[in-house]
């Protein structure tokens, strides 16, 4: 029987107006499904008119302008429903979902659902739990002493994964999926006996430890920044944004 990293996987990614999950908005998203390594991926994309201005700095990253989104984007409410429904489909069939830096993408989706649907992401997985694989958490735990950054671009370079069209939600999702397969193969001796459900639980522990380490480093360096240990979804927002 083949290992989980050689089997069906899905991946999710967003592009946004900024990096604050409580106040920023989703402008594009994608879910990629691939049955086996090298198989043709099935990509579902969404383009969103967020209803707020897109900062120039965000446009420089993903190339999506106010004018383009107003002309071609859809209103957020139905899009957020469709995204959550698509993710729930993955959970229902037991297909692991790859999300690079999951606490960002899943939390901002949760906030958008609360904002536009008076709902939450958790409610979509009451019957079938979501099994998340986060390449950043996996790589940082399995190769913890490697120096250097661990952005998606860095991980792709390290694991020999092609990333064409970075900061396009579909391209980033597919690259994240390929990175997870590469991590699985490289650390097969440590991963192949673990199920995605077991890995999901372990990643929550690993991420919390990584967050504590980063928080301690910030304290030593005099940086006033708080690192949230929650994974893959941050707690409820304190107030409506």
Tab-separated table of C-alpha atoms in Angstrom:
chain	number	residue	atom	x	y	z
A	1	UNK	CA	0.000	0.000	0.000
A	2	UNK	CA	1.437	3.399	-1.017
A	3	UNK	CA	2.126	6.077	1.556
A	4	UNK	CA	-0.132	9.101	1.988
A	5	UNK	CA	2.311	11.373	0.168
A	6	UNK	CA	2.000	9.222	-2.959
A	7	UNK	CA	-1.804	9.259	-2.863
A	8	UNK	CA	-4.622	11.775	-3.319
A	9	UNK	CA	-3.989	15.240	-1.905
A	10	UNK	CA	-5.684	18.619	-2.167
A	11	UNK	CA	-4.220	22.078	-1.547
A	12	UNK	CA	-5.650	25.499	-0.704
A	13	UNK	CA	-4.196	28.984	-1.060
A	14	UNK	CA	-5.372	32.596	-0.992
A	15	UNK	CA	-4.182	35.992	-2.108
A	16	UNK	CA	-5.276	38.884	0.083
A	17	UNK	CA	-5.309	42.629	0.684
A	18	UNK	CA	-2.658	42.235	3.406
A	19	UNK	CA	-1.307	40.081	6.209
A	20	UNK	CA	-3.738	40.818	9.073
A	21	UNK	CA	-6.216	37.940	9.304
A	22	UNK	CA	-8.620	40.040	11.365
A	23	UNK	CA	-8.997	42.990	8.998
A	24	UNK	CA	-7.667	42.025	5.575
A	25	UNK	CA	-9.718	40.363	2.852
A	26	UNK	CA	-9.397	37.554	0.323
A	27	UNK	CA	-9.086	38.687	-3.294
A	28	UNK	CA	-8.420	35.308	-4.897
A	29	UNK	CA	-8.319	31.668	-3.841
A	30	UNK	CA	-7.746	28.235	-5.327
A	31	UNK	CA	-8.210	24.589	-4.435
A	32	UNK	CA	-6.067	22.052	-6.273
A	33	UNK	CA	-6.825	18.323	-6.231
A	34	UNK	CA	-4.325	15.717	-7.443
A	35	UNK	CA	-4.892	11.957	-7.257
A	36	UNK	CA	-1.280	10.810	-7.650
A	37	UNK	CA	2.137	12.453	-8.118
A	38	UNK	CA	2.465	13.783	-11.645
A	39	UNK	CA	-1.240	13.394	-12.406
A	40	UNK	CA	-3.018	16.328	-14.000
A	41	UNK	CA	-4.274	18.568	-11.170
A	42	UNK	CA	-7.875	19.738	-11.037
A	43	UNK	CA	-7.931	23.428	-10.140
A	44	UNK	CA	-10.885	25.481	-8.900
A	45	UNK	CA	-10.282	29.230	-8.762
A	46	UNK	CA	-12.150	32.185	-7.304
A	47	UNK	CA	-11.676	35.903	-7.923
A	48	UNK	CA	-13.206	38.210	-5.317
A	49	UNK	CA	-14.216	41.858	-5.267
A	50	UNK	CA	-13.392	42.436	-1.590
A	51	UNK	CA	-15.446	45.609	-1.274
A	52	UNK	CA	-12.451	47.505	0.159
A	53	UNK	CA	-9.465	49.147	-1.537
A	54	UNK	CA	-6.514	46.911	-2.347
A	55	UNK	CA	-3.288	48.499	-1.056
A	56	UNK	CA	-0.598	49.143	-3.637
A	57	UNK	CA	1.790	46.906	-1.716
A	58	UNK	CA	-0.593	43.953	-2.022
A	59	UNK	CA	-1.083	44.584	-5.735
A	60	UNK	CA	2.702	44.563	-6.177
A	61	UNK	CA	2.734	41.047	-4.728
A	62	UNK	CA	-0.152	39.371	-6.561
A	63	UNK	CA	-0.841	41.772	-9.425
A	64	UNK	CA	-4.559	42.163	-8.700
A	65	UNK	CA	-5.743	45.765	-8.929
A	66	UNK	CA	-8.920	47.425	-7.664
A	67	UNK	CA	-10.089	47.962	-11.225
A	68	UNK	CA	-9.549	44.326	-12.225
A	69	UNK	CA	-11.290	42.975	-9.118
A	70	UNK	CA	-14.236	45.354	-9.434
A	71	UNK	CA	-14.679	44.363	-13.055
A	72	UNK	CA	-14.069	40.616	-12.776
A	73	UNK	CA	-14.390	39.654	-9.116
A	74	UNK	CA	-17.484	38.227	-7.466
A	75	UNK	CA	-19.071	39.375	-4.226
A	76	UNK	CA	-17.487	37.715	-1.180
A	77	UNK	CA	-20.525	36.050	0.403
A	78	UNK	CA	-21.201	33.356	-2.241
A	79	UNK	CA	-17.483	32.834	-2.862
A	80	UNK	CA	-16.707	32.146	0.803
A	81	UNK	CA	-19.555	29.638	0.903
A	82	UNK	CA	-18.219	27.874	-2.194
A	83	UNK	CA	-14.676	27.732	-0.825
A	84	UNK	CA	-15.824	26.289	2.509
A	85	UNK	CA	-18.015	23.789	0.664
A	86	UNK	CA	-15.060	22.719	-1.489
A	87	UNK	CA	-12.845	22.218	1.562
A	88	UNK	CA	-15.602	20.255	3.266
A	89	UNK	CA	-15.721	17.960	0.233
A	90	UNK	CA	-12.061	17.125	0.790
A	91	UNK	CA	-12.726	16.320	4.437
A	92	UNK	CA	-15.725	14.166	3.564
A	93	UNK	CA	-13.672	11.863	1.346
A	94	UNK	CA	-10.714	11.894	3.740
A	95	UNK	CA	-8.411	13.697	1.330
A	96	UNK	CA	-5.665	15.597	3.214
A	97	UNK	CA	-5.530	19.326	2.540
A	98	UNK	CA	-2.147	20.986	2.066
A	99	UNK	CA	-2.066	24.591	3.302
A	100	UNK	CA	1.191	26.504	3.464
A	101	UNK	CA	1.176	28.498	6.721
A	102	UNK	CA	-2.294	27.173	7.509
A	103	UNK	CA	-3.044	29.561	10.406
A	104	UNK	CA	-3.046	32.443	7.940
A	105	UNK	CA	-5.120	31.077	5.060
A	106	UNK	CA	-7.612	29.104	7.138
A	107	UNK	CA	-8.052	31.891	9.684
A	108	UNK	CA	-8.627	34.605	7.106
A	109	UNK	CA	-11.200	32.333	5.444
A	110	UNK	CA	-12.872	31.843	8.825
A	111	UNK	CA	-13.010	35.615	9.368
A	112	UNK	CA	-14.474	36.141	5.906
A	113	UNK	CA	-17.152	33.531	6.606
A	114	UNK	CA	-18.010	35.272	9.873
A	115	UNK	CA	-18.031	38.652	8.148
A	116	UNK	CA	-20.143	37.712	5.144
A	117	UNK	CA	-22.006	34.523	6.115
A	118	UNK	CA	-22.448	34.870	9.912
A	119	UNK	CA	-20.828	31.463	10.088
A	120	UNK	CA	-17.459	29.937	10.922
A	121	UNK	CA	-15.082	27.547	9.224
A	122	UNK	CA	-15.311	24.988	12.030
A	123	UNK	CA	-18.975	24.303	11.419
A	124	UNK	CA	-18.170	22.892	7.990
A	125	UNK	CA	-16.124	20.104	9.557
A	126	UNK	CA	-18.403	18.959	12.364
A	127	UNK	CA	-19.198	15.686	10.561
A	128	UNK	CA	-15.824	15.058	8.902
A	129	UNK	CA	-12.659	16.644	10.342
A	130	UNK	CA	-10.276	18.490	8.088
A	131	UNK	CA	-6.834	16.862	7.841
A	132	UNK	CA	-4.254	19.580	7.222
A	133	UNK	CA	-0.669	19.168	6.055
A	134	UNK	CA	1.364	22.348	6.439
A	135	UNK	CA	4.695	22.195	4.552
A	136	UNK	CA	6.155	24.982	6.675
A	137	UNK	CA	5.463	23.174	9.951
A	138	UNK	CA	6.575	19.801	8.588
A	139	UNK	CA	9.830	21.126	7.149
A	140	UNK	CA	10.662	23.163	10.237
A	141	UNK	CA	10.161	20.148	12.501
A	142	UNK	CA	11.874	17.553	10.328
A	143	UNK	CA	14.857	19.726	9.367
A	144	UNK	CA	14.876	22.097	12.318
A	145	UNK	CA	18.567	23.018	12.280
A	146	UNK	CA	18.703	24.120	8.645
A	147	UNK	CA	19.456	27.824	8.400
A	148	UNK	CA	17.632	30.223	6.146
A	149	UNK	CA	14.093	31.324	5.416
A	150	UNK	CA	11.220	28.916	4.881
A	151	UNK	CA	8.849	30.748	2.585
A	152	UNK	CA	7.141	28.760	-0.151
A	153	UNK	CA	9.738	30.007	-2.636
A	154	UNK	CA	12.530	28.863	-0.311
A	155	UNK	CA	10.963	25.446	0.241
A	156	UNK	CA	10.458	24.951	-3.488
A	157	UNK	CA	14.119	25.733	-4.117
A	158	UNK	CA	15.243	23.444	-1.292
A	159	UNK	CA	13.120	20.470	-2.392
A	160	UNK	CA	13.544	20.968	-6.126
A	161	UNK	CA	9.906	21.883	-6.784
A	162	UNK	CA	8.947	24.081	-9.737
A	163	UNK	CA	7.063	27.261	-8.852
A	164	UNK	CA	5.846	29.118	-11.916
A	165	UNK	CA	3.740	32.216	-11.364
A	166	UNK	CA	4.404	32.695	-7.646
A	167	UNK	CA	1.677	34.568	-5.739
A	168	UNK	CA	-1.016	33.192	-7.986
A	169	UNK	CA	-3.273	31.185	-5.678
A	170	UNK	CA	-3.454	28.185	-8.027
A	171	UNK	CA	0.280	28.098	-8.677
A	172	UNK	CA	1.111	28.447	-4.987
A	173	UNK	CA	-1.376	25.745	-3.985
A	174	UNK	CA	0.058	23.271	-6.488
A	175	UNK	CA	3.627	24.072	-5.437
A	176	UNK	CA	2.712	23.565	-1.774
A	177	UNK	CA	1.235	20.186	-2.642
A	178	UNK	CA	4.396	19.183	-4.509
A	179	UNK	CA	6.556	20.322	-1.586
A	180	UNK	CA	4.591	18.130	0.831
A	181	UNK	CA	5.082	15.123	-1.448
A	182	UNK	CA	8.817	15.923	-1.586
A	183	UNK	CA	9.004	16.264	2.205
A	184	UNK	CA	7.247	12.920	2.544
A	185	UNK	CA	9.749	11.180	0.289
A	186	UNK	CA	12.808	12.789	1.881
A	187	UNK	CA	11.700	11.921	5.415
A	188	UNK	CA	9.890	8.696	4.549
A	189	UNK	CA	11.484	6.786	7.424
A	190	UNK	CA	9.871	9.207	9.883
A	191	UNK	CA	6.582	9.865	8.106
A	192	UNK	CA	5.386	6.856	6.133
A	193	UNK	CA	3.943	5.046	9.153
A	194	UNK	CA	1.985	8.092	10.286
A	195	UNK	CA	-1.510	8.645	8.981
A	196	UNK	CA	-2.662	12.137	7.909
A	197	UNK	CA	-4.890	12.219	11.007
A	198	UNK	CA	-1.905	11.488	13.247
A	199	UNK	CA	0.175	14.073	11.433
A	200	UNK	CA	-2.559	16.665	11.843
A	201	UNK	CA	-2.464	16.183	15.614
A	202	UNK	CA	1.332	16.189	15.733
A	203	UNK	CA	1.620	19.364	13.672
A	204	UNK	CA	-0.470	21.244	16.230
A	205	UNK	CA	2.095	20.237	18.868
A	206	UNK	CA	5.059	20.993	16.609
A	207	UNK	CA	3.707	24.403	15.613
A	208	UNK	CA	3.100	25.359	19.234
A	209	UNK	CA	6.700	24.452	20.086
A	210	UNK	CA	7.968	26.395	17.079
A	211	UNK	CA	5.891	29.402	18.152
A	212	UNK	CA	7.309	29.273	21.671
A	213	UNK	CA	10.832	29.167	20.274
A	214	UNK	CA	10.180	32.156	18.017
A	215	UNK	CA	8.534	34.061	20.860
A	216	UNK	CA	11.590	33.463	23.044
A	217	UNK	CA	13.847	34.690	20.248
A	218	UNK	CA	11.742	37.854	19.878
A	219	UNK	CA	12.011	38.434	23.633
A	220	UNK	CA	15.790	38.087	23.558
A	221	UNK	CA	16.078	40.458	20.621
A	222	UNK	CA	13.747	43.046	22.133
A	223	UNK	CA	11.084	42.642	19.446
A	224	UNK	CA	7.557	43.390	20.653
A	225	UNK	CA	5.720	40.841	18.558
A	226	UNK	CA	3.357	38.105	19.664
A	227	UNK	CA	3.431	34.662	18.055
A	228	UNK	CA	0.143	32.756	18.106
A	229	UNK	CA	0.706	29.052	18.904
A	230	UNK	CA	-2.694	27.955	17.540
A	231	UNK	CA	-2.715	25.667	14.487
A	232	UNK	CA	-4.278	25.209	11.952
A	233	UNK	CA	-6.875	27.845	12.900
A	234	UNK	CA	-6.468	30.762	15.268
A	235	UNK	CA	-9.087	31.393	17.979
A	236	UNK	CA	-12.144	33.536	17.349
A	237	UNK	CA	-11.446	37.143	16.551
A	238	UNK	CA	-11.937	39.402	19.568
A	239	UNK	CA	-14.233	41.846	17.766
A	240	UNK	CA	-15.855	42.312	14.397
A	241	UNK	CA	-13.504	43.722	11.794
